[in-house]
Amino acid sequence: MTPAEEAQIRSLNEIFTREVTIGMRLTDDPHSRDIEGFCDLLLRLVPQIKIRREEATAESLPAILVGPGLSFCGVPSHNELAPFIKALAFLNAGKTDLPESIVGRLLDVQPPASVSVYVAPLCKFCPDVVRRLLPLPFAVDGLRMRIIDGVLFKDAAGEDRVRSVPTVILDNQYRWTGGVTLSQLCEAVETRDPTKLDKAALQRLVTEGGAYDLARMMLNSGRVFEAFLELLI
């Protein structure tokens, strides 16, 4: 972490009006040590930040959890530090700058949506995409978003067939490379076909307490989803 980056982090002391708690999820992945070290730095530079440890599943990536819906899988640095600081500012304020028209469209997201945004710290285009989408997990209860450092977590990027950044993936159904607008993402969230959700998406839905929602979706469609059978097996 450079002196300039530390100064960016210290700027939160001028913004925070209360104590802010974020989560830290560590796994057996060796990069967990980097995330833990970054969280220790946050505690030292911004006394109003508190850290709680979160349990990890076998499929989890180590991450910093900002609010209930946003995960930073990686160490925010270089170009990705400013969006991370913006997320902490949203958490402190308890509100975002997301237009009400967008919030209204996604007020009752069913089924819950999972968005993965693959970035690289030195990518000059990634921060704009992250900043554009950043308010969504704070304003929309049914949307979860992961910001994933594709350089740090090459295996995850490989599994998701990510070849360049930024890449945005919605429920493994929709994919945008090079950028996506809020309107494009909202339209995709609204028009998703739940019968085409893959096993990973259904597993996230169940583990986050959405088993009833999954059962309702299958009843409404009149069929048992093929990926649900894979999940049971």
PDB file of C-alpha atoms in Angstrom:
ATOM      1  CA  MET A   1       0.000   0.000   0.000  1.00  0.00           C
ATOM      2  CA  THR A   2       1.527   3.309  -1.110  1.00  0.00           C
ATOM      3  CA  PRO A   3       1.459   6.519   0.990  1.00  0.00           C
ATOM      4  CA  ALA A   4      -1.046   7.988  -1.486  1.00  0.00           C
ATOM      5  CA  GLU A   5      -3.344   4.977  -1.055  1.00  0.00           C
ATOM      6  CA  GLU A   6      -3.083   5.210   2.720  1.00  0.00           C
ATOM      7  CA  ALA A   7      -4.064   8.883   2.440  1.00  0.00           C
ATOM      8  CA  GLN A   8      -7.144   7.834   0.441  1.00  0.00           C
ATOM      9  CA  ILE A   9      -8.126   5.460   3.214  1.00  0.00           C
ATOM     10  CA  ARG A  10      -7.547   8.092   5.914  1.00  0.00           C
ATOM     11  CA  SER A  11      -9.997  10.362   4.086  1.00  0.00           C
ATOM     12  CA  LEU A  12     -12.759   8.159   5.494  1.00  0.00           C
ATOM     13  CA  ASN A  13     -12.109   9.746   8.901  1.00  0.00           C
ATOM     14  CA  GLU A  14     -13.536  12.974   7.473  1.00  0.00           C
ATOM     15  CA  ILE A  15     -16.602  11.196   6.064  1.00  0.00           C
ATOM     16  CA  PHE A  16     -17.675   8.784   8.773  1.00  0.00           C
ATOM     17  CA  THR A  17     -20.336  10.013  11.153  1.00  0.00           C
ATOM     18  CA  ARG A  18     -20.592   6.765  13.116  1.00  0.00           C
ATOM     19  CA  GLU A  19     -18.950   3.413  13.746  1.00  0.00           C
ATOM     20  CA  VAL A  20     -19.018   1.230  10.623  1.00  0.00           C
ATOM     21  CA  THR A  21     -18.759  -2.564  10.752  1.00  0.00           C
ATOM     22  CA  ILE A  22     -17.647  -4.649   7.797  1.00  0.00           C
ATOM     23  CA  GLY A  23     -17.095  -8.390   7.448  1.00  0.00           C
ATOM     24  CA  MET A  24     -13.950 -10.382   6.745  1.00  0.00           C
ATOM     25  CA  ARG A  25     -14.274 -13.880   5.278  1.00  0.00           C
ATOM     26  CA  LEU A  26     -11.077 -15.919   5.302  1.00  0.00           C
ATOM     27  CA  THR A  27     -10.524 -19.346   3.757  1.00  0.00           C
ATOM     28  CA  ASP A  28      -7.658 -21.750   3.176  1.00  0.00           C
ATOM     29  CA  ASP A  29      -6.732 -19.747   0.085  1.00  0.00           C
ATOM     30  CA  PRO A  30      -3.272 -18.188   0.598  1.00  0.00           C
ATOM     31  CA  HIS A  31      -4.627 -14.803  -0.519  1.00  0.00           C
ATOM     32  CA  SER A  32      -6.622 -14.685   2.714  1.00  0.00           C
ATOM     33  CA  ARG A  33      -3.448 -13.400   4.379  1.00  0.00           C
ATOM     34  CA  ASP A  34      -3.422 -10.408   2.013  1.00  0.00           C
ATOM     35  CA  ILE A  35      -7.040  -9.593   2.805  1.00  0.00           C
ATOM     36  CA  GLU A  36      -6.436  -9.953   6.536  1.00  0.00           C
ATOM     37  CA  GLY A  37      -3.439  -7.640   6.284  1.00  0.00           C
ATOM     38  CA  PHE A  38      -5.504  -5.043   4.426  1.00  0.00           C
ATOM     39  CA  CYS A  39      -8.234  -5.217   7.096  1.00  0.00           C
ATOM     40  CA  ASP A  40      -5.605  -4.716   9.813  1.00  0.00           C
ATOM     41  CA  LEU A  41      -4.469  -1.608   7.928  1.00  0.00           C
ATOM     42  CA  LEU A  42      -8.059  -0.317   7.784  1.00  0.00           C
ATOM     43  CA  LEU A  43      -8.394  -0.708  11.560  1.00  0.00           C
ATOM     44  CA  ARG A  44      -5.179   1.220  12.102  1.00  0.00           C
ATOM     45  CA  LEU A  45      -5.948   4.080   9.716  1.00  0.00           C
ATOM     46  CA  VAL A  46      -9.687   4.467  10.395  1.00  0.00           C
ATOM     47  CA  PRO A  47     -10.542   3.802  14.083  1.00  0.00           C
ATOM     48  CA  GLN A  48     -14.305   3.952  13.416  1.00  0.00           C
ATOM     49  CA  ILE A  49     -14.123   0.817  11.272  1.00  0.00           C
ATOM     50  CA  LYS A  50     -14.850  -2.451  13.062  1.00  0.00           C
ATOM     51  CA  ILE A  51     -14.269  -5.907  11.578  1.00  0.00           C
ATOM     52  CA  ARG A  52     -16.315  -9.041  12.199  1.00  0.00           C
ATOM     53  CA  ARG A  53     -15.255 -12.473  10.985  1.00  0.00           C
ATOM     54  CA  GLU A  54     -17.690 -14.308   8.731  1.00  0.00           C
ATOM     55  CA  GLU A  55     -17.921 -18.061   8.195  1.00  0.00           C
ATOM     56  CA  ALA A  56     -16.864 -19.396   4.817  1.00  0.00           C
ATOM     57  CA  THR A  57     -18.229 -22.316   2.826  1.00  0.00           C
ATOM     58  CA  ALA A  58     -16.138 -24.669   0.735  1.00  0.00           C
ATOM     59  CA  GLU A  59     -17.040 -22.658  -2.390  1.00  0.00           C
ATOM     60  CA  SER A  60     -16.350 -19.234  -0.898  1.00  0.00           C
ATOM     61  CA  LEU A  61     -13.617 -16.899  -1.975  1.00  0.00           C
ATOM     62  CA  PRO A  62     -11.919 -14.873   0.764  1.00  0.00           C
ATOM     63  CA  ALA A  63     -13.522 -11.449   0.806  1.00  0.00           C
ATOM     64  CA  ILE A  64     -14.244  -8.169   2.525  1.00  0.00           C
ATOM     65  CA  LEU A  65     -18.002  -7.843   3.047  1.00  0.00           C
ATOM     66  CA  VAL A  66     -19.467  -4.351   2.883  1.00  0.00           C
ATOM     67  CA  GLY A  67     -23.104  -4.449   3.934  1.00  0.00           C
ATOM     68  CA  PRO A  68     -25.326  -7.492   3.362  1.00  0.00           C
ATOM     69  CA  GLY A  69     -24.991  -7.597  -0.408  1.00  0.00           C
ATOM     70  CA  LEU A  70     -21.491  -6.555  -1.499  1.00  0.00           C
ATOM     71  CA  SER A  71     -18.262  -8.587  -1.403  1.00  0.00           C
ATOM     72  CA  PHE A  72     -14.794  -7.476  -2.448  1.00  0.00           C
ATOM     73  CA  CYS A  73     -12.892 -10.658  -3.297  1.00  0.00           C
ATOM     74  CA  GLY A  74      -9.413  -9.229  -3.295  1.00  0.00           C
ATOM     75  CA  VAL A  75      -7.382  -6.405  -1.813  1.00  0.00           C
ATOM     76  CA  PRO A  76      -8.708  -3.016  -3.011  1.00  0.00           C
ATOM     77  CA  SER A  77      -5.681  -1.182  -4.399  1.00  0.00           C
ATOM     78  CA  HIS A  78      -4.601   1.013  -7.287  1.00  0.00           C
ATOM     79  CA  ASN A  79      -7.675   1.824  -9.409  1.00  0.00           C
ATOM     80  CA  GLU A  80     -10.013  -0.330  -7.295  1.00  0.00           C
ATOM     81  CA  LEU A  81      -9.378   1.485  -4.014  1.00  0.00           C
ATOM     82  CA  ALA A  82     -11.602   4.496  -4.806  1.00  0.00           C
ATOM     83  CA  PRO A  83     -14.730   2.361  -5.473  1.00  0.00           C
ATOM     84  CA  PHE A  84     -14.093   0.473  -2.218  1.00  0.00           C
ATOM     85  CA  ILE A  85     -13.936   3.766  -0.304  1.00  0.00           C
ATOM     86  CA  LYS A  86     -17.153   4.834  -2.049  1.00  0.00           C
ATOM     87  CA  ALA A  87     -18.830   1.632  -0.848  1.00  0.00           C
ATOM     88  CA  LEU A  88     -17.792   2.377   2.744  1.00  0.00           C
ATOM     89  CA  ALA A  89     -19.228   5.875   2.364  1.00  0.00           C
ATOM     90  CA  PHE A  90     -22.554   4.355   1.237  1.00  0.00           C
ATOM     91  CA  LEU A  91     -22.502   2.047   4.267  1.00  0.00           C
ATOM     92  CA  ASN A  92     -21.881   4.976   6.613  1.00  0.00           C
ATOM     93  CA  ALA A  93     -24.603   7.143   5.043  1.00  0.00           C
ATOM     94  CA  GLY A  94     -27.178   4.342   4.854  1.00  0.00           C
ATOM     95  CA  LYS A  95     -28.148   5.470   1.353  1.00  0.00           C
ATOM     96  CA  THR A  96     -26.799   5.660  -2.176  1.00  0.00           C
ATOM     97  CA  ASP A  97     -27.023   7.949  -5.182  1.00  0.00           C
ATOM     98  CA  LEU A  98     -28.970   5.363  -7.206  1.00  0.00           C
ATOM     99  CA  PRO A  99     -31.900   6.971  -9.083  1.00  0.00           C
ATOM    100  CA  GLU A 100     -35.326   6.138  -7.653  1.00  0.00           C
ATOM    101  CA  SER A 101     -36.438   4.982 -11.084  1.00  0.00           C
ATOM    102  CA  ILE A 102     -33.877   2.177 -10.903  1.00  0.00           C
ATOM    103  CA  VAL A 103     -34.733   1.258  -7.316  1.00  0.00           C
ATOM    104  CA  GLY A 104     -38.415   1.059  -8.231  1.00  0.00           C
ATOM    105  CA  ARG A 105     -37.747  -1.326 -11.108  1.00  0.00           C
ATOM    106  CA  LEU A 106     -35.804  -3.729  -8.896  1.00  0.00           C
ATOM    107  CA  LEU A 107     -37.723  -3.307  -5.645  1.00  0.00           C
ATOM    108  CA  ASP A 108     -38.969  -6.909  -5.604  1.00  0.00           C
ATOM    109  CA  VAL A 109     -36.291  -8.930  -7.387  1.00  0.00           C
ATOM    110  CA  GLN A 110     -37.417 -12.535  -7.834  1.00  0.00           C
ATOM    111  CA  PRO A 111     -35.506 -14.730  -7.851  1.00  0.00           C
ATOM    112  CA  PRO A 112     -32.652 -12.998  -6.024  1.00  0.00           C
ATOM    113  CA  ALA A 113     -29.957 -11.899  -8.458  1.00  0.00           C
ATOM    114  CA  SER A 114     -26.243 -12.635  -8.202  1.00  0.00           C
ATOM    115  CA  VAL A 115     -23.810 -10.356 -10.053  1.00  0.00           C
ATOM    116  CA  SER A 116     -20.077 -11.017 -10.391  1.00  0.00           C
ATOM    117  CA  VAL A 117     -17.818  -8.218 -11.613  1.00  0.00           C
ATOM    118  CA  TYR A 118     -14.320  -9.317 -12.608  1.00  0.00           C
ATOM    119  CA  VAL A 119     -11.702  -6.578 -12.422  1.00  0.00           C
ATOM    120  CA  ALA A 120      -7.939  -6.047 -12.274  1.00  0.00           C
ATOM    121  CA  PRO A 121      -6.271  -3.426 -10.047  1.00  0.00           C
ATOM    122  CA  LEU A 122      -4.421  -1.781 -12.950  1.00  0.00           C
ATOM    123  CA  CYS A 123      -7.378  -1.814 -15.372  1.00  0.00           C
ATOM    124  CA  LYS A 124      -8.299   1.773 -16.252  1.00  0.00           C
ATOM    125  CA  PHE A 125     -11.824   0.857 -17.404  1.00  0.00           C
ATOM    126  CA  CYS A 126     -12.841  -1.307 -14.415  1.00  0.00           C
ATOM    127  CA  PRO A 127     -13.427   1.454 -11.826  1.00  0.00           C
ATOM    128  CA  ASP A 128     -16.090   3.133 -13.981  1.00  0.00           C
ATOM    129  CA  VAL A 129     -18.031  -0.129 -14.270  1.00  0.00           C
ATOM    130  CA  VAL A 130     -17.711  -0.831 -10.545  1.00  0.00           C
ATOM    131  CA  ARG A 131     -18.804   2.694  -9.580  1.00  0.00           C
ATOM    132  CA  ARG A 132     -21.790   2.446 -11.942  1.00  0.00           C
ATOM    133  CA  LEU A 133     -23.051  -0.782 -10.364  1.00  0.00           C
ATOM    134  CA  LEU A 134     -21.844  -0.205  -6.803  1.00  0.00           C
ATOM    135  CA  PRO A 135     -25.104   1.250  -5.390  1.00  0.00           C
ATOM    136  CA  LEU A 136     -27.220  -1.760  -6.460  1.00  0.00           C
ATOM    137  CA  PRO A 137     -26.489  -4.187  -3.588  1.00  0.00           C
ATOM    138  CA  PHE A 138     -27.088  -1.388  -1.066  1.00  0.00           C
ATOM    139  CA  ALA A 139     -30.413  -0.268  -2.560  1.00  0.00           C
ATOM    140  CA  VAL A 140     -31.863  -3.603  -3.771  1.00  0.00           C
ATOM    141  CA  ASP A 141     -32.428  -6.289  -1.123  1.00  0.00           C
ATOM    142  CA  GLY A 142     -32.602  -9.114  -3.643  1.00  0.00           C
ATOM    143  CA  LEU A 143     -29.295  -8.398  -5.376  1.00  0.00           C
ATOM    144  CA  ARG A 144     -25.870  -9.689  -4.332  1.00  0.00           C
ATOM    145  CA  MET A 145     -22.696  -8.475  -6.001  1.00  0.00           C
ATOM    146  CA  ARG A 146     -19.099  -9.721  -5.893  1.00  0.00           C
ATOM    147  CA  ILE A 147     -16.177  -7.614  -7.093  1.00  0.00           C
ATOM    148  CA  ILE A 148     -13.534 -10.225  -7.941  1.00  0.00           C
ATOM    149  CA  ASP A 149      -9.867  -9.551  -8.645  1.00  0.00           C
ATOM    150  CA  GLY A 150      -9.397 -11.797 -11.664  1.00  0.00           C
ATOM    151  CA  VAL A 151      -5.606 -11.555 -11.394  1.00  0.00           C
ATOM    152  CA  LEU A 152      -5.608 -12.705  -7.767  1.00  0.00           C
ATOM    153  CA  PHE A 153      -8.229 -15.426  -8.270  1.00  0.00           C
ATOM    154  CA  LYS A 154      -7.267 -16.886 -11.619  1.00  0.00           C
ATOM    155  CA  ASP A 155      -9.016 -20.204 -10.943  1.00  0.00           C
ATOM    156  CA  ALA A 156     -12.372 -18.486 -10.357  1.00  0.00           C
ATOM    157  CA  ALA A 157     -11.859 -16.393 -13.495  1.00  0.00           C
ATOM    158  CA  GLY A 158     -11.052 -19.543 -15.446  1.00  0.00           C
ATOM    159  CA  GLU A 159     -14.161 -21.348 -14.201  1.00  0.00           C
ATOM    160  CA  ASP A 160     -16.266 -18.370 -15.295  1.00  0.00           C
ATOM    161  CA  ARG A 161     -14.450 -18.234 -18.659  1.00  0.00           C
ATOM    162  CA  VAL A 162     -13.261 -14.679 -18.090  1.00  0.00           C
ATOM    163  CA  ARG A 163     -10.752 -13.656 -20.741  1.00  0.00           C
ATOM    164  CA  SER A 164     -10.611  -9.906 -20.186  1.00  0.00           C
ATOM    165  CA  VAL A 165     -11.737  -7.270 -17.694  1.00  0.00           C
ATOM    166  CA  PRO A 166     -14.071  -5.759 -16.850  1.00  0.00           C
ATOM    167  CA  THR A 167     -16.483  -8.672 -17.220  1.00  0.00           C
ATOM    168  CA  VAL A 168     -19.928  -8.626 -15.593  1.00  0.00           C
ATOM    169  CA  ILE A 169     -21.858 -11.882 -15.136  1.00  0.00           C
ATOM    170  CA  LEU A 170     -25.481 -12.139 -13.979  1.00  0.00           C
ATOM    171  CA  ASP A 171     -26.504 -15.546 -12.588  1.00  0.00           C
ATOM    172  CA  ASN A 172     -24.270 -17.241 -15.176  1.00  0.00           C
ATOM    173  CA  GLN A 173     -27.011 -16.450 -17.720  1.00  0.00           C
ATOM    174  CA  TYR A 174     -25.921 -13.045 -18.983  1.00  0.00           C
ATOM    175  CA  ARG A 175     -22.449 -11.688 -19.624  1.00  0.00           C
ATOM    176  CA  TRP A 176     -21.023  -8.310 -20.594  1.00  0.00           C
ATOM    177  CA  THR A 177     -17.372  -7.726 -21.416  1.00  0.00           C
ATOM    178  CA  GLY A 178     -15.973  -4.214 -21.437  1.00  0.00           C
ATOM    179  CA  GLY A 179     -18.853  -2.607 -19.569  1.00  0.00           C
ATOM    180  CA  VAL A 180     -22.583  -2.563 -18.958  1.00  0.00           C
ATOM    181  CA  THR A 181     -25.059   0.225 -18.239  1.00  0.00           C
ATOM    182  CA  LEU A 182     -27.476   0.236 -15.326  1.00  0.00           C
ATOM    183  CA  SER A 183     -30.388   0.015 -17.757  1.00  0.00           C
ATOM    184  CA  GLN A 184     -28.920  -3.047 -19.476  1.00  0.00           C
ATOM    185  CA  LEU A 185     -28.349  -4.843 -16.191  1.00  0.00           C
ATOM    186  CA  CYS A 186     -31.779  -3.909 -14.842  1.00  0.00           C
ATOM    187  CA  GLU A 187     -33.482  -5.182 -17.983  1.00  0.00           C
ATOM    188  CA  ALA A 188     -31.594  -8.479 -17.718  1.00  0.00           C
ATOM    189  CA  VAL A 189     -32.531  -8.854 -14.029  1.00  0.00           C
ATOM    190  CA  GLU A 190     -36.181  -8.206 -14.815  1.00  0.00           C
ATOM    191  CA  THR A 191     -36.404 -10.604 -17.767  1.00  0.00           C
ATOM    192  CA  ARG A 192     -34.417 -13.558 -16.388  1.00  0.00           C
ATOM    193  CA  ASP A 193     -35.856 -17.007 -16.987  1.00  0.00           C
ATOM    194  CA  PRO A 194     -35.624 -18.779 -13.593  1.00  0.00           C
ATOM    195  CA  THR A 195     -35.882 -22.198 -15.253  1.00  0.00           C
ATOM    196  CA  LYS A 196     -32.449 -21.560 -16.776  1.00  0.00           C
ATOM    197  CA  LEU A 197     -30.656 -20.759 -13.528  1.00  0.00           C
ATOM    198  CA  ASP A 198     -27.626 -23.024 -13.112  1.00  0.00           C
ATOM    199  CA  LYS A 199     -26.693 -25.182 -10.129  1.00  0.00           C
ATOM    200  CA  ALA A 200     -24.406 -22.558  -8.582  1.00  0.00           C
ATOM    201  CA  ALA A 201     -27.157 -19.917  -8.693  1.00  0.00           C
ATOM    202  CA  LEU A 202     -29.683 -22.275  -7.095  1.00  0.00           C
ATOM    203  CA  GLN A 203     -27.190 -23.268  -4.413  1.00  0.00           C
ATOM    204  CA  ARG A 204     -26.627 -19.609  -3.497  1.00  0.00           C
ATOM    205  CA  LEU A 205     -30.392 -19.120  -3.367  1.00  0.00           C
ATOM    206  CA  VAL A 206     -30.901 -22.045  -0.964  1.00  0.00           C
ATOM    207  CA  THR A 207     -27.939 -21.269   1.307  1.00  0.00           C
ATOM    208  CA  GLU A 208     -29.116 -17.661   1.644  1.00  0.00           C
ATOM    209  CA  GLY A 209     -32.528 -18.780   2.920  1.00  0.00           C
ATOM    210  CA  GLY A 210     -34.410 -18.799  -0.368  1.00  0.00           C
ATOM    211  CA  ALA A 211     -35.578 -22.433  -0.417  1.00  0.00           C
ATOM    212  CA  TYR A 212     -39.227 -21.310  -0.212  1.00  0.00           C
ATOM    213  CA  ASP A 213     -38.703 -18.924  -3.143  1.00  0.00           C
ATOM    214  CA  LEU A 214     -37.144 -21.722  -5.188  1.00  0.00           C
ATOM    215  CA  ALA A 215     -40.058 -24.046  -4.451  1.00  0.00           C
ATOM    216  CA  ARG A 216     -42.521 -21.311  -5.449  1.00  0.00           C
ATOM    217  CA  MET A 217     -40.694 -20.678  -8.730  1.00  0.00           C
ATOM    218  CA  MET A 218     -40.823 -24.362  -9.631  1.00  0.00           C
ATOM    219  CA  LEU A 219     -44.516 -24.571  -8.737  1.00  0.00           C
ATOM    220  CA  ASN A 220     -45.265 -21.510 -10.869  1.00  0.00           C
ATOM    221  CA  SER A 221     -43.370 -22.944 -13.829  1.00  0.00           C
ATOM    222  CA  GLY A 222     -44.968 -26.372 -13.428  1.00  0.00           C
ATOM    223  CA  ARG A 223     -41.638 -28.176 -13.566  1.00  0.00           C
ATOM    224  CA  VAL A 224     -38.666 -29.204 -11.471  1.00  0.00           C
ATOM    225  CA  PHE A 225     -35.636 -27.277 -12.674  1.00  0.00           C
ATOM    226  CA  GLU A 226     -32.944 -29.475 -14.198  1.00  0.00           C
ATOM    227  CA  ALA A 227     -30.237 -27.686 -12.206  1.00  0.00           C
ATOM    228  CA  PHE A 228     -32.167 -28.401  -8.997  1.00  0.00           C
ATOM    229  CA  LEU A 229     -31.836 -32.125  -9.642  1.00  0.00           C
ATOM    230  CA  GLU A 230     -28.086 -31.608 -10.148  1.00  0.00           C
ATOM    231  CA  LEU A 231     -27.963 -29.723  -6.858  1.00  0.00           C
ATOM    232  CA  LEU A 232     -29.760 -32.531  -5.004  1.00  0.00           C
ATOM    233  CA  ILE A 233     -27.355 -35.100  -6.410  1.00  0.00           C
TER     234      ILE A 233
END
